[in-house]
JSON list of C-alpha atoms in Angstrom, two decimals:
[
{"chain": "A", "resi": 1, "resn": "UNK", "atom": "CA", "xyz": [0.00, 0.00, 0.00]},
{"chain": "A", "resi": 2, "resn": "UNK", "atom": "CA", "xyz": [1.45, 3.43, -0.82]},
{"chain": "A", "resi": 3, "resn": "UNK", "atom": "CA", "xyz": [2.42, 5.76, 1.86]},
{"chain": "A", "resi": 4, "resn": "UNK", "atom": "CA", "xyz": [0.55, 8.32, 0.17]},
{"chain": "A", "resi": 5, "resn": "UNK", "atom": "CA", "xyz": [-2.99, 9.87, 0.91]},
{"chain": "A", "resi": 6, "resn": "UNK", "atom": "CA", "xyz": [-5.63, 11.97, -1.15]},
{"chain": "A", "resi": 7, "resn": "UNK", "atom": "CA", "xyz": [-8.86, 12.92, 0.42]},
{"chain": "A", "resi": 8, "resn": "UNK", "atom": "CA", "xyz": [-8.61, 9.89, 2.55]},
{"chain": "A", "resi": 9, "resn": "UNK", "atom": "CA", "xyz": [-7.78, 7.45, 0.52]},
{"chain": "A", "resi": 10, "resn": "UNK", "atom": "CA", "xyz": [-4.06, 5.88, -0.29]},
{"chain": "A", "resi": 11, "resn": "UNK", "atom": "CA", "xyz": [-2.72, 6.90, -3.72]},
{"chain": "A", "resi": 12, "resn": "UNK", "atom": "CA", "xyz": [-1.73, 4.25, -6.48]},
{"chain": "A", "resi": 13, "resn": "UNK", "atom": "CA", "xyz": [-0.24, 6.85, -8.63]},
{"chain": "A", "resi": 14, "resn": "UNK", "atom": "CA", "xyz": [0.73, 9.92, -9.31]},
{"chain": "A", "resi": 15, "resn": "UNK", "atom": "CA", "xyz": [-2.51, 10.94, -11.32]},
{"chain": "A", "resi": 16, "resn": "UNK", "atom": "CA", "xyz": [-4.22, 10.29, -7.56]},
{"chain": "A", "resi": 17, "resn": "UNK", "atom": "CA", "xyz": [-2.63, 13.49, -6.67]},
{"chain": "A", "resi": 18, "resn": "UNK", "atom": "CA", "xyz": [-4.61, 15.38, -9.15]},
{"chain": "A", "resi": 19, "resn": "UNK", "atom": "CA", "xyz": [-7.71, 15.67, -7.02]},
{"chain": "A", "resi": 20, "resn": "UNK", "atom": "CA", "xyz": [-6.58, 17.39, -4.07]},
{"chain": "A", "resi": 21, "resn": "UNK", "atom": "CA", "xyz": [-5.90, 20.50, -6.02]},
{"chain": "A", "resi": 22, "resn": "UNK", "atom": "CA", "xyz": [-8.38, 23.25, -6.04]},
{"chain": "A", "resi": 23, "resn": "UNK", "atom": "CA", "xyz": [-8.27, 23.69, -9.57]},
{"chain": "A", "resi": 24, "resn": "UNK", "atom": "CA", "xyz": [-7.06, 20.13, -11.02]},
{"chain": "A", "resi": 25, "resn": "UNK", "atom": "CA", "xyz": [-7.73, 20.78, -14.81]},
{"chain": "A", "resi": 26, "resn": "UNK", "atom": "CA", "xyz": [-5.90, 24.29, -14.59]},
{"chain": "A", "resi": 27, "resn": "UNK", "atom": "CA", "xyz": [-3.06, 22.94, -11.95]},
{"chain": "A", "resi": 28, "resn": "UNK", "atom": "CA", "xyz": [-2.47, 19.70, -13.23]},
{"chain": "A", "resi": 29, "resn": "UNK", "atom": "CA", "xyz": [0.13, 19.83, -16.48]},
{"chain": "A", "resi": 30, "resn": "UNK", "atom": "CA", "xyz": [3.42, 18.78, -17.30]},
{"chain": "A", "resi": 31, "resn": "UNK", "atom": "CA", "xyz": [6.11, 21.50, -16.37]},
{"chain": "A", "resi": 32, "resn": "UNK", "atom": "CA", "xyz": [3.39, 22.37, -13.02]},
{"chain": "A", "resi": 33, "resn": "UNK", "atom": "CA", "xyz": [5.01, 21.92, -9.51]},
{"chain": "A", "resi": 34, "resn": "UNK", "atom": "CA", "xyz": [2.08, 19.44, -8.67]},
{"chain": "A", "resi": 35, "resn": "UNK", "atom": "CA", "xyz": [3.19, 17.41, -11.44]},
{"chain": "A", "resi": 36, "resn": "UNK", "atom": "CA", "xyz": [6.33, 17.58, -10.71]},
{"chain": "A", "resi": 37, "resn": "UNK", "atom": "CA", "xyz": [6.07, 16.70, -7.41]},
{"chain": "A", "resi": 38, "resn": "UNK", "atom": "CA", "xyz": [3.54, 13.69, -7.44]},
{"chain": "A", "resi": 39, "resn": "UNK", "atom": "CA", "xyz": [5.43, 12.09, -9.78]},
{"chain": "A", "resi": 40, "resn": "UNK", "atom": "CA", "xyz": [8.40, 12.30, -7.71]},
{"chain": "A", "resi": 41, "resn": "UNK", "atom": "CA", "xyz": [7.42, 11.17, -4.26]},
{"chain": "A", "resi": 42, "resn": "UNK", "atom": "CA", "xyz": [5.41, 8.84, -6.18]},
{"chain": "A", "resi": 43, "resn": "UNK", "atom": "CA", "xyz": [8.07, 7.04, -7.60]},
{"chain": "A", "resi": 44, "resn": "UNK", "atom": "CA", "xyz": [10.71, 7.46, -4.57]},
{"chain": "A", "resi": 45, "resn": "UNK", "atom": "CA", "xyz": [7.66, 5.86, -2.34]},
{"chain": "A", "resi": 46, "resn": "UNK", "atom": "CA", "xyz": [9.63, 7.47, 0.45]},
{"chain": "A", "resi": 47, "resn": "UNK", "atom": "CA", "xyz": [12.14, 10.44, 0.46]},
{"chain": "A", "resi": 48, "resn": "UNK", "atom": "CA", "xyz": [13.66, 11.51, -2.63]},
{"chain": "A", "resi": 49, "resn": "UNK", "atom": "CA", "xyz": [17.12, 11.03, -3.22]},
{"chain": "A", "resi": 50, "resn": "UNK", "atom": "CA", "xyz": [17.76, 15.13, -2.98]},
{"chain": "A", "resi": 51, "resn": "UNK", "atom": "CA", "xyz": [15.39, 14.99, 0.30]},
{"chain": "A", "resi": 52, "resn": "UNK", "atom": "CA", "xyz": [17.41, 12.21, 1.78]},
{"chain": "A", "resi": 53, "resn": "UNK", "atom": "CA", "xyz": [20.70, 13.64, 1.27]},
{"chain": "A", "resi": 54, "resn": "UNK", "atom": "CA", "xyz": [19.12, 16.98, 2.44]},
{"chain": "A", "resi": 55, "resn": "UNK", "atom": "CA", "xyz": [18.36, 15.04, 5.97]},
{"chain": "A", "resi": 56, "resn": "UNK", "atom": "CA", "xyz": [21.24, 12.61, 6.39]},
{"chain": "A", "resi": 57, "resn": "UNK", "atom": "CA", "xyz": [24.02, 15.17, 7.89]},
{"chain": "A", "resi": 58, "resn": "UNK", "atom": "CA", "xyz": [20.94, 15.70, 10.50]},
{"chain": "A", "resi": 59, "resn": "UNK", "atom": "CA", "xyz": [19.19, 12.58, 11.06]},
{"chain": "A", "resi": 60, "resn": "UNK", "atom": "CA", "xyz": [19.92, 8.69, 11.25]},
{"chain": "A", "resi": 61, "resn": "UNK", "atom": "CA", "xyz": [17.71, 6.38, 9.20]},
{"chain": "A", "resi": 62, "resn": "UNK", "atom": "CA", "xyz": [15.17, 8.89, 8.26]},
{"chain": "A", "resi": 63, "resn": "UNK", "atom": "CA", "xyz": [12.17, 7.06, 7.17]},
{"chain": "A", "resi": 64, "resn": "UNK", "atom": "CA", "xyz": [8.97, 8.38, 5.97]},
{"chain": "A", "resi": 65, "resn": "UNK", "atom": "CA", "xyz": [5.66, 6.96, 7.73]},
{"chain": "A", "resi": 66, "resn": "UNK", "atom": "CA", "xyz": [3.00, 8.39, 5.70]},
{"chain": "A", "resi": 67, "resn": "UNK", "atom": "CA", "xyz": [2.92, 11.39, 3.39]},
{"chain": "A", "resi": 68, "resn": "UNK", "atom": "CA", "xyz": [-0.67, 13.53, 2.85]},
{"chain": "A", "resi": 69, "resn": "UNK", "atom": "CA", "xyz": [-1.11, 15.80, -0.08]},
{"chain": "A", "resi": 70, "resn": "UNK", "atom": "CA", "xyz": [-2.48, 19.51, 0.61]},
{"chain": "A", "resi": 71, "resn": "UNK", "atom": "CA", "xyz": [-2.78, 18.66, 4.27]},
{"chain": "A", "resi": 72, "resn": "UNK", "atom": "CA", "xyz": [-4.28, 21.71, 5.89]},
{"chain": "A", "resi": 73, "resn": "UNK", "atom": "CA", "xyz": [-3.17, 22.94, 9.46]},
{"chain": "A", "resi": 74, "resn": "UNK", "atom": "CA", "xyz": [-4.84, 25.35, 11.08]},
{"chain": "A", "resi": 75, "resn": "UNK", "atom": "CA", "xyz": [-3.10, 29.11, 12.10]},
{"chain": "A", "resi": 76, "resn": "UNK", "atom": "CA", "xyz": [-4.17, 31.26, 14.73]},
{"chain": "A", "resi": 77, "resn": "UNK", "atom": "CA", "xyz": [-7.13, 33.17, 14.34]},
{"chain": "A", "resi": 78, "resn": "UNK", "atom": "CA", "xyz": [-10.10, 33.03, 11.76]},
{"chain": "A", "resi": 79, "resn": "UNK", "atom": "CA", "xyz": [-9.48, 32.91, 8.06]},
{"chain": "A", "resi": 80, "resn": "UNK", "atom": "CA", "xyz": [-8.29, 29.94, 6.10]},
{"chain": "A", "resi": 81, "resn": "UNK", "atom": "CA", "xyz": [-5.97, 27.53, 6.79]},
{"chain": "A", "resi": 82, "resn": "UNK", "atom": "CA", "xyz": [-2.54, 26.47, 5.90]},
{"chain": "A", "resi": 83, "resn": "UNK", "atom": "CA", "xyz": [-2.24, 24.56, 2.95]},
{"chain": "A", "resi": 84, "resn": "UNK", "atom": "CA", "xyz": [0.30, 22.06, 2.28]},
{"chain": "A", "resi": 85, "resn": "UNK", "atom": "CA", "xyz": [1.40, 20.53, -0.94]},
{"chain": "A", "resi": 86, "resn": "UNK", "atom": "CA", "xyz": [3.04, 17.74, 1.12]},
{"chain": "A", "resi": 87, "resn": "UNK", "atom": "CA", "xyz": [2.93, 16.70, 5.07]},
{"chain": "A", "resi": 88, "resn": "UNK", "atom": "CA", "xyz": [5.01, 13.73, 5.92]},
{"chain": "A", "resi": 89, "resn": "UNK", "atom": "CA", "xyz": [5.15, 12.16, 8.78]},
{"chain": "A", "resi": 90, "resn": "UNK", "atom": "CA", "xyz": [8.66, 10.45, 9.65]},
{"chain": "A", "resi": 91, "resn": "UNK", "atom": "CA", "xyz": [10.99, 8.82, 12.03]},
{"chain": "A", "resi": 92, "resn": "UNK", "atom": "CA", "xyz": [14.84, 9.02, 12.43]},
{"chain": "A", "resi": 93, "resn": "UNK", "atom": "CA", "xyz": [16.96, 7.81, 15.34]},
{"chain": "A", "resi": 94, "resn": "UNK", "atom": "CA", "xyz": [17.03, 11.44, 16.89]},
{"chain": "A", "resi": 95, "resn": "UNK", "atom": "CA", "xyz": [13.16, 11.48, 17.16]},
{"chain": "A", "resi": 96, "resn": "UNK", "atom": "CA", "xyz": [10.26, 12.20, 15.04]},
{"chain": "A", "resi": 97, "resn": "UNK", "atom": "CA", "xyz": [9.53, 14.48, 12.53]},
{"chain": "A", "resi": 98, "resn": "UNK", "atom": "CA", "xyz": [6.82, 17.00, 11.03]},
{"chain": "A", "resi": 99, "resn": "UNK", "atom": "CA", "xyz": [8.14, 17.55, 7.41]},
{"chain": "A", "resi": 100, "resn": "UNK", "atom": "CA", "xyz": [6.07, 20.10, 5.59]},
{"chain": "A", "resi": 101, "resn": "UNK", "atom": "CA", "xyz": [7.16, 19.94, 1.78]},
{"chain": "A", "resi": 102, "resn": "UNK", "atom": "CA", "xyz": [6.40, 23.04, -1.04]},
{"chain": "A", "resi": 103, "resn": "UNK", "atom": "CA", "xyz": [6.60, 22.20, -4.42]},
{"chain": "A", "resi": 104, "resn": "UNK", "atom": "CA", "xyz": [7.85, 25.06, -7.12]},
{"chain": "A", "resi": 105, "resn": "UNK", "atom": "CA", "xyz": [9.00, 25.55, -10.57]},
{"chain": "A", "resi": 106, "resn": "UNK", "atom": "CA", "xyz": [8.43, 29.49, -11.32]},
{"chain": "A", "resi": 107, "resn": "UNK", "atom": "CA", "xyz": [5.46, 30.57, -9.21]},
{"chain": "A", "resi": 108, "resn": "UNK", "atom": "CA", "xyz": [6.23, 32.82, -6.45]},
{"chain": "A", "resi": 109, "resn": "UNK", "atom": "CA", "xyz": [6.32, 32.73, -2.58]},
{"chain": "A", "resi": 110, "resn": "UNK", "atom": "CA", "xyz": [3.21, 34.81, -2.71]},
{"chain": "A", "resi": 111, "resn": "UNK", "atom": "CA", "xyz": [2.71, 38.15, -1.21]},
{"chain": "A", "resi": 112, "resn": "UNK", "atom": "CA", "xyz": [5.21, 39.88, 1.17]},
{"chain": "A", "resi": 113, "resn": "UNK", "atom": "CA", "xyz": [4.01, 40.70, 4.28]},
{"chain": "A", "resi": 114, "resn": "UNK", "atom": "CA", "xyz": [3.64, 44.55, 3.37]},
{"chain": "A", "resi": 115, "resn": "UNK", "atom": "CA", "xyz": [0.93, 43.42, 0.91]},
{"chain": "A", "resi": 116, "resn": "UNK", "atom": "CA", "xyz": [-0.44, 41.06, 3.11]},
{"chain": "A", "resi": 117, "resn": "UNK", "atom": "CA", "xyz": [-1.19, 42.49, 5.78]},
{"chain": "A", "resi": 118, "resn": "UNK", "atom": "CA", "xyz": [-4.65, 45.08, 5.63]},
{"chain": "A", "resi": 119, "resn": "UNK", "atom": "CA", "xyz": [-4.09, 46.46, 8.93]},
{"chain": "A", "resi": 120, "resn": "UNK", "atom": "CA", "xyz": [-6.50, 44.35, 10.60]},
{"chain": "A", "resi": 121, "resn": "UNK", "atom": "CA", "xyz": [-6.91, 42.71, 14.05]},
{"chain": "A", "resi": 122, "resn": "UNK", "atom": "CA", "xyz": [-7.06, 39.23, 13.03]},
{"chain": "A", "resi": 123, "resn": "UNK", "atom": "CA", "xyz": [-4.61, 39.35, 10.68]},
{"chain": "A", "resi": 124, "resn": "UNK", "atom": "CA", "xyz": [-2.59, 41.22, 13.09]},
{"chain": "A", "resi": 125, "resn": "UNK", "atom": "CA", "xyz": [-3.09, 38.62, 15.62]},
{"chain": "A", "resi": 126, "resn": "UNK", "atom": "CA", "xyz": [-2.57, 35.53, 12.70]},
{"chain": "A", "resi": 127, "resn": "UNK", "atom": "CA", "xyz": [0.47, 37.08, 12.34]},
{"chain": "A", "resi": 128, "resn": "UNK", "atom": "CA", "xyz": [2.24, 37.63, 15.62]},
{"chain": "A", "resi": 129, "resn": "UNK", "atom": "CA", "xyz": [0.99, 34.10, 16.61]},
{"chain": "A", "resi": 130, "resn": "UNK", "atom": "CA", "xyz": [2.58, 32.29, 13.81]},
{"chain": "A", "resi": 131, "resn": "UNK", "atom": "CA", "xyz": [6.28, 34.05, 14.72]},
{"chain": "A", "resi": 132, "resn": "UNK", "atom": "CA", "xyz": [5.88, 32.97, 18.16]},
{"chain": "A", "resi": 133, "resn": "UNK", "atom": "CA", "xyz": [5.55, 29.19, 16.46]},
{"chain": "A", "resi": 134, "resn": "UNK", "atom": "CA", "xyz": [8.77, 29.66, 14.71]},
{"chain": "A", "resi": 135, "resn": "UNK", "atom": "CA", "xyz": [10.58, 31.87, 17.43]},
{"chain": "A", "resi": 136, "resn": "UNK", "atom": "CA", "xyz": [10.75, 35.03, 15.70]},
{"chain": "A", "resi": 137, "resn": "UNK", "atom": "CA", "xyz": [10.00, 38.66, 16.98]},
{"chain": "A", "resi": 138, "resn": "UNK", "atom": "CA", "xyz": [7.16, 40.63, 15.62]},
{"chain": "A", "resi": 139, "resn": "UNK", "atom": "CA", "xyz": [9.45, 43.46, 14.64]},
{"chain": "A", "resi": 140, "resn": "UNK", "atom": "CA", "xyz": [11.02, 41.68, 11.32]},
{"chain": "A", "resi": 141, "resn": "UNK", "atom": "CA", "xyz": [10.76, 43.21, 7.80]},
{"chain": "A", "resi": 142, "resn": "UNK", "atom": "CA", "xyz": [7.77, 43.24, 5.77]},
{"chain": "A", "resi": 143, "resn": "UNK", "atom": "CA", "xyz": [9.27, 42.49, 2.74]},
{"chain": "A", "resi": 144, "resn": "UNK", "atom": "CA", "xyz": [9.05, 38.82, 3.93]},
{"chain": "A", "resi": 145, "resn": "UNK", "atom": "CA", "xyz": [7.08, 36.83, 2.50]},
{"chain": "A", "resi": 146, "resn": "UNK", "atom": "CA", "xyz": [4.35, 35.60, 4.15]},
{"chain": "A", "resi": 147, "resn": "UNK", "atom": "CA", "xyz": [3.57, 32.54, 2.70]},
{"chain": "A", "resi": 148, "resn": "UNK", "atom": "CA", "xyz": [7.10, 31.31, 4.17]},
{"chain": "A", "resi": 149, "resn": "UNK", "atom": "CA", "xyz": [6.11, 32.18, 7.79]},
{"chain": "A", "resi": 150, "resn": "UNK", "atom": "CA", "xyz": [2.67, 30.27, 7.74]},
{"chain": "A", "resi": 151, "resn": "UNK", "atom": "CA", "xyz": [4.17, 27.08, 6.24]},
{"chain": "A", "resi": 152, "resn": "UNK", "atom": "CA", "xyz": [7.28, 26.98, 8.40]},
{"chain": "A", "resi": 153, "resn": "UNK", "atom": "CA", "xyz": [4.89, 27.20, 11.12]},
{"chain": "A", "resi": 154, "resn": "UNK", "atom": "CA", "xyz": [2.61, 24.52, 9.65]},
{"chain": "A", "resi": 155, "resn": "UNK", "atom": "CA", "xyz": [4.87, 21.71, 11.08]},
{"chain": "A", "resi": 156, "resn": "UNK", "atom": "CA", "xyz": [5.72, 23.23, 14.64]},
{"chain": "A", "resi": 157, "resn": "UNK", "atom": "CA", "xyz": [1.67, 23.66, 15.24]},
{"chain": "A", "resi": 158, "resn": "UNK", "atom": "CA", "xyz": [0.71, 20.44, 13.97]},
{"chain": "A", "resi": 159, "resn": "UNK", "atom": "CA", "xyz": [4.48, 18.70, 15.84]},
{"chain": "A", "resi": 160, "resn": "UNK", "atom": "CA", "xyz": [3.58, 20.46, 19.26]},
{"chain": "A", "resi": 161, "resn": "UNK", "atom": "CA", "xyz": [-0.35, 20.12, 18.56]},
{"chain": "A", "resi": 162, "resn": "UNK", "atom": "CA", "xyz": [-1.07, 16.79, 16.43]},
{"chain": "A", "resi": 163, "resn": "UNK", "atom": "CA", "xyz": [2.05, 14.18, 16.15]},
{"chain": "A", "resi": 164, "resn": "UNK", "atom": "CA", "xyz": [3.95, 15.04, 19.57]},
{"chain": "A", "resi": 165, "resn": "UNK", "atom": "CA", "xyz": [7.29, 15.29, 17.15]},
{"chain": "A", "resi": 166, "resn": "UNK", "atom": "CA", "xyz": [10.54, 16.43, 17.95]},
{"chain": "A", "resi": 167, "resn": "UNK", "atom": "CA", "xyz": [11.52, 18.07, 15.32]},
{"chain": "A", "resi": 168, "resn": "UNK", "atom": "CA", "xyz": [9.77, 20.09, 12.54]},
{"chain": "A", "resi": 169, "resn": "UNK", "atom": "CA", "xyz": [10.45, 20.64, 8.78]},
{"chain": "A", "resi": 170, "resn": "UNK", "atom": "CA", "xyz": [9.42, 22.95, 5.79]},
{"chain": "A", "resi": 171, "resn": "UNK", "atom": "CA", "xyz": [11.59, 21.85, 2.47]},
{"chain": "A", "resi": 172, "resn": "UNK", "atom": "CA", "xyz": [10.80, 23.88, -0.76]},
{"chain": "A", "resi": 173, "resn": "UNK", "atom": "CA", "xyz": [11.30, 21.11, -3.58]},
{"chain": "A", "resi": 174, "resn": "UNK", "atom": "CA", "xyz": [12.16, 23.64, -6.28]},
{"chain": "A", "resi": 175, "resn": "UNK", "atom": "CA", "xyz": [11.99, 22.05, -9.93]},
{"chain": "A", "resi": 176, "resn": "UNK", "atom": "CA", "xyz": [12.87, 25.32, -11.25]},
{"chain": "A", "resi": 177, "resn": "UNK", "atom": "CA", "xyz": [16.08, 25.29, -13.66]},
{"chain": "A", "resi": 178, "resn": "UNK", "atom": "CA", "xyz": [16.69, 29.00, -12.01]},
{"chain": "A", "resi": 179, "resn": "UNK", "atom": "CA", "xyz": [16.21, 28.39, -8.12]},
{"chain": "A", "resi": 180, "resn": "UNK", "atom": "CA", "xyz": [13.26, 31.29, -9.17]},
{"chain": "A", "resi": 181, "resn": "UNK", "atom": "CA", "xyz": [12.47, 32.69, -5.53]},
{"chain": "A", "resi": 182, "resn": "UNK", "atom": "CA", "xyz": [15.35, 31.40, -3.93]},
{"chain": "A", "resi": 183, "resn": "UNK", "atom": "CA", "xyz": [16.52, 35.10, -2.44]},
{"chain": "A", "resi": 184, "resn": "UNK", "atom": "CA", "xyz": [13.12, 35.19, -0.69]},
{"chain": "A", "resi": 185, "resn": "UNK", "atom": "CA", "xyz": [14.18, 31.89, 0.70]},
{"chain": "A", "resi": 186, "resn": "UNK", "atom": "CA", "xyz": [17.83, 33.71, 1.94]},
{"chain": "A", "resi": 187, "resn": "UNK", "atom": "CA", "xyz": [16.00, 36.49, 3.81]},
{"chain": "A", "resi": 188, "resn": "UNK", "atom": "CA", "xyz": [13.71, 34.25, 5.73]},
{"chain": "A", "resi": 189, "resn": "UNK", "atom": "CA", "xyz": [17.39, 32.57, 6.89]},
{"chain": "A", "resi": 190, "resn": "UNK", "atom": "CA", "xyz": [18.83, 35.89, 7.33]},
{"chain": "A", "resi": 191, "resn": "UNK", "atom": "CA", "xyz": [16.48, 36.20, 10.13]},
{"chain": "A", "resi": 192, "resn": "UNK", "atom": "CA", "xyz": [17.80, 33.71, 12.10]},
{"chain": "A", "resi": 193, "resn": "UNK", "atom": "CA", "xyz": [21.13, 34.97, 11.90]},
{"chain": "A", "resi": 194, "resn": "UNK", "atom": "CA", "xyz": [21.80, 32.68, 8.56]},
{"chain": "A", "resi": 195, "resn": "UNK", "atom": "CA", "xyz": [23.80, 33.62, 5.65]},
{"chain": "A", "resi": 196, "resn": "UNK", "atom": "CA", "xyz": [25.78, 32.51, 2.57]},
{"chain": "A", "resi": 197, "resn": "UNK", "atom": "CA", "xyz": [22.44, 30.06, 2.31]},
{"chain": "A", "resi": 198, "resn": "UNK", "atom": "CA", "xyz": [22.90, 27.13, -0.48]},
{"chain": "A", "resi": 199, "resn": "UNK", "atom": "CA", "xyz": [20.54, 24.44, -2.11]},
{"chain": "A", "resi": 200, "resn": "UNK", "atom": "CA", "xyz": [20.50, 20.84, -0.46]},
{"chain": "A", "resi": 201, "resn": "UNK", "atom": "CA", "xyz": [21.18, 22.17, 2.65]},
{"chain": "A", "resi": 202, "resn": "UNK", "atom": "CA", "xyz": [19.18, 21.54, 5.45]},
{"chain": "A", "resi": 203, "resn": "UNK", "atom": "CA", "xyz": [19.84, 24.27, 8.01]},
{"chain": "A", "resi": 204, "resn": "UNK", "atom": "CA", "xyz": [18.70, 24.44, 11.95]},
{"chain": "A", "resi": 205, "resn": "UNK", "atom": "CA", "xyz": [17.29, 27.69, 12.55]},
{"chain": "A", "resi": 206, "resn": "UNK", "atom": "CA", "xyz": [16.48, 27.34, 16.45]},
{"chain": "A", "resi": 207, "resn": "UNK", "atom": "CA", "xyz": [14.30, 25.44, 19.33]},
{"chain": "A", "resi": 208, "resn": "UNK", "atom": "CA", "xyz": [11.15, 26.79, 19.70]},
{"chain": "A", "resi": 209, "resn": "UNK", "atom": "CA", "xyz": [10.35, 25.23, 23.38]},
{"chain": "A", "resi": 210, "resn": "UNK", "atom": "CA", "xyz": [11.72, 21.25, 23.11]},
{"chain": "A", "resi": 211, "resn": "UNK", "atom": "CA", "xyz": [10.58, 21.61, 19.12]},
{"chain": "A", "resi": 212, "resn": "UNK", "atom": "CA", "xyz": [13.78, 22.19, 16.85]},
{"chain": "A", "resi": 213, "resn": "UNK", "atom": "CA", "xyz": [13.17, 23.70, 14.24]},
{"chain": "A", "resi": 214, "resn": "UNK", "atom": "CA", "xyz": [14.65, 23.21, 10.68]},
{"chain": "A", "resi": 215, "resn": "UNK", "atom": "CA", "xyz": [14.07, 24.75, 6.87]},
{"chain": "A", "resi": 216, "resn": "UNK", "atom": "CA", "xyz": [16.45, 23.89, 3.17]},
{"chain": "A", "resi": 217, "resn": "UNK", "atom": "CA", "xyz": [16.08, 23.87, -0.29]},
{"chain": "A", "resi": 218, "resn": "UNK", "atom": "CA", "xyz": [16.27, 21.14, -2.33]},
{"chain": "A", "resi": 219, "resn": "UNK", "atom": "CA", "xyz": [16.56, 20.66, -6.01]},
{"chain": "A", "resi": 220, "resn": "UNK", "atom": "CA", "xyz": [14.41, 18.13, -7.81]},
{"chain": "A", "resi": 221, "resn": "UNK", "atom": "CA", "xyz": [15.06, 15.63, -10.93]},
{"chain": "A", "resi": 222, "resn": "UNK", "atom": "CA", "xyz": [13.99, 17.90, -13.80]},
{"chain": "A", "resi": 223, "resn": "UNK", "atom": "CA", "xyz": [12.30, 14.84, -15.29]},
{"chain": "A", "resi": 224, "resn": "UNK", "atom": "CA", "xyz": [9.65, 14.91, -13.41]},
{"chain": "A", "resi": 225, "resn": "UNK", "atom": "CA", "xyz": [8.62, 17.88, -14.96]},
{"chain": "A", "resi": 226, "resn": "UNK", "atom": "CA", "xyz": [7.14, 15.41, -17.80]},
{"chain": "A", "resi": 227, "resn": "UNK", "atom": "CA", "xyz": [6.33, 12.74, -15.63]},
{"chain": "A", "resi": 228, "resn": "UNK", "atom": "CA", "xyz": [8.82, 9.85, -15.27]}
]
C-alpha cells in the first residue's frame, strides 16, 4: 500500500494526486510543480534522493511513515488555513519528525508581508501568533514573505499540537532550472542569523520550546517535470 494519501484514501499513482488540487484541470500539467512533485514522491515511495541527502548530515535512518497531499493545518485566528502541498510524517533515530514539503518551478512565494497584511486585528493577531511558532519577533521586515512564515509554522503547530514530534520541517522542492524565488528563501534565513544560504542544505534555525526547528532547499530531478 502506498504511503501516500488523497482525500482519505491511499494513492496508487501519481494521477491520484490530481484531485486534491483546487483547480485540477488548470493545476495539473506537465512543467506544473504538482506534477512535478507527485510524480516524484510517487516514484521514490519514500524520500527523494535530494530529500534524503538533504536530511542525512541531520538525522539517522530517516524514514517516511506516511505522506498527505495539501494537508491543511490550522493558524491562529479566523481565516483559512494552511495549505500544504506535502505533510510527511517520519521517524529518524534522533526522534520524530513533522516535514512540511512546497513544491515550485516558477510561481512565487506569494505576497510579502507589506501586501499582506490590511491592517486588521485578526490578521494582526494571525500574524504575531505564527512568529511565536517559529521563534521570531514581531518586529522583522515586511518584505518577507508571508507565505514562508505560515508554512514553516505549519509543522511546529501540527508537531507540538497533532504528532507530539521532535523536530519540525518545511523543504521547498524547487523544480525550477533558475532556483526562481530562492533570495526570498535567503531572507527568511537571514532572520535567524543565517547567511551565505545554499541548495541541499538543510539548516537548523532554532528550538522553539523542546521543538527544533529546521528549513532547506532542495533541487528536484527535472524529469519529473514530464512525468517519469
Amino acid at each position: 500500500m502506498s504511503i501516500f494519501w488523497v482525500n482519505g484514501k491511499p494513492t496508487s499513482k501519481a494521477e491520484d494526486w490530481k484531485w486534491s488540487l483546487q483547480e485540477p484541470e488548470k493545476q495539473w500539467k506537465p512543467g506544473y510543480s504538482a506534477w512535478a512533485l507527485a510524480h516524484s514522491w510517487e516514484d521514490a515511495q519514500g524520500f527523494p534522493p535530494e530529500i534524503d541527502d538533504l536530511l542525512r548530515p541531520h538525522f539517522t535512518n530517516a524514514t517516511l511513515t506516511k505522506g498527505w497531499v495539501e494537508y491543511q493545518v490550522r493558524m491562529p485566528g479566523s481565516g483559512k488555513a494552511s495549505h500544504n502541498d506535502l505533510f510527511a510524517q517520519a521517524k529518524s533515530r534522533e526522534g520524530a519528525l513533522c516535514v512540511a514539503v512546497e513544491g515550485k518551478v516558477s510561481e512565487t512565494l506569494g505576497p510579502t508581508i507589506a501586501r499582506w497584511h490590511t491592517g486588521s486585528v485578526n490578521r494582526e493577531r494571525r500574524l504575531s501568533t505564527i512568529l511565536e511558532h517559529i521563534g521570531l519577533p514581531r518586529a522583522i521586515p515586511d518584505t518577507i514573505r508571508y507565505q514562508l512564515l505560515h508554512r514553516l509554522a505549519s509543522p511546529a503547530i501540527a508537531a507540538s499540537q497533532t504528532f507530539n514530534a521532535q523536530h519540525a520541517l518545511m523543504i521547498i522542492h524547487s523544480f525550477s532550472e533558475l532556483d526562481e524565488s530562492f533570495a526570498d528563501f535567503a531572507a527568511l534565513l537571514a532572520l535567524y542569523g543565517l547567511d551565505d544560504v545554499q541548495a541541499g542544505t538543510l539548516y537548523y534555525l532554532k528550538s522553539v520550546g523542546d521543538l527544533k526547528l529546521y528549513t532547506g532547499w532542495a533541487r528536484g530531478d527535472k524529469r519529473f517535470l514530464l512525468g517519469n
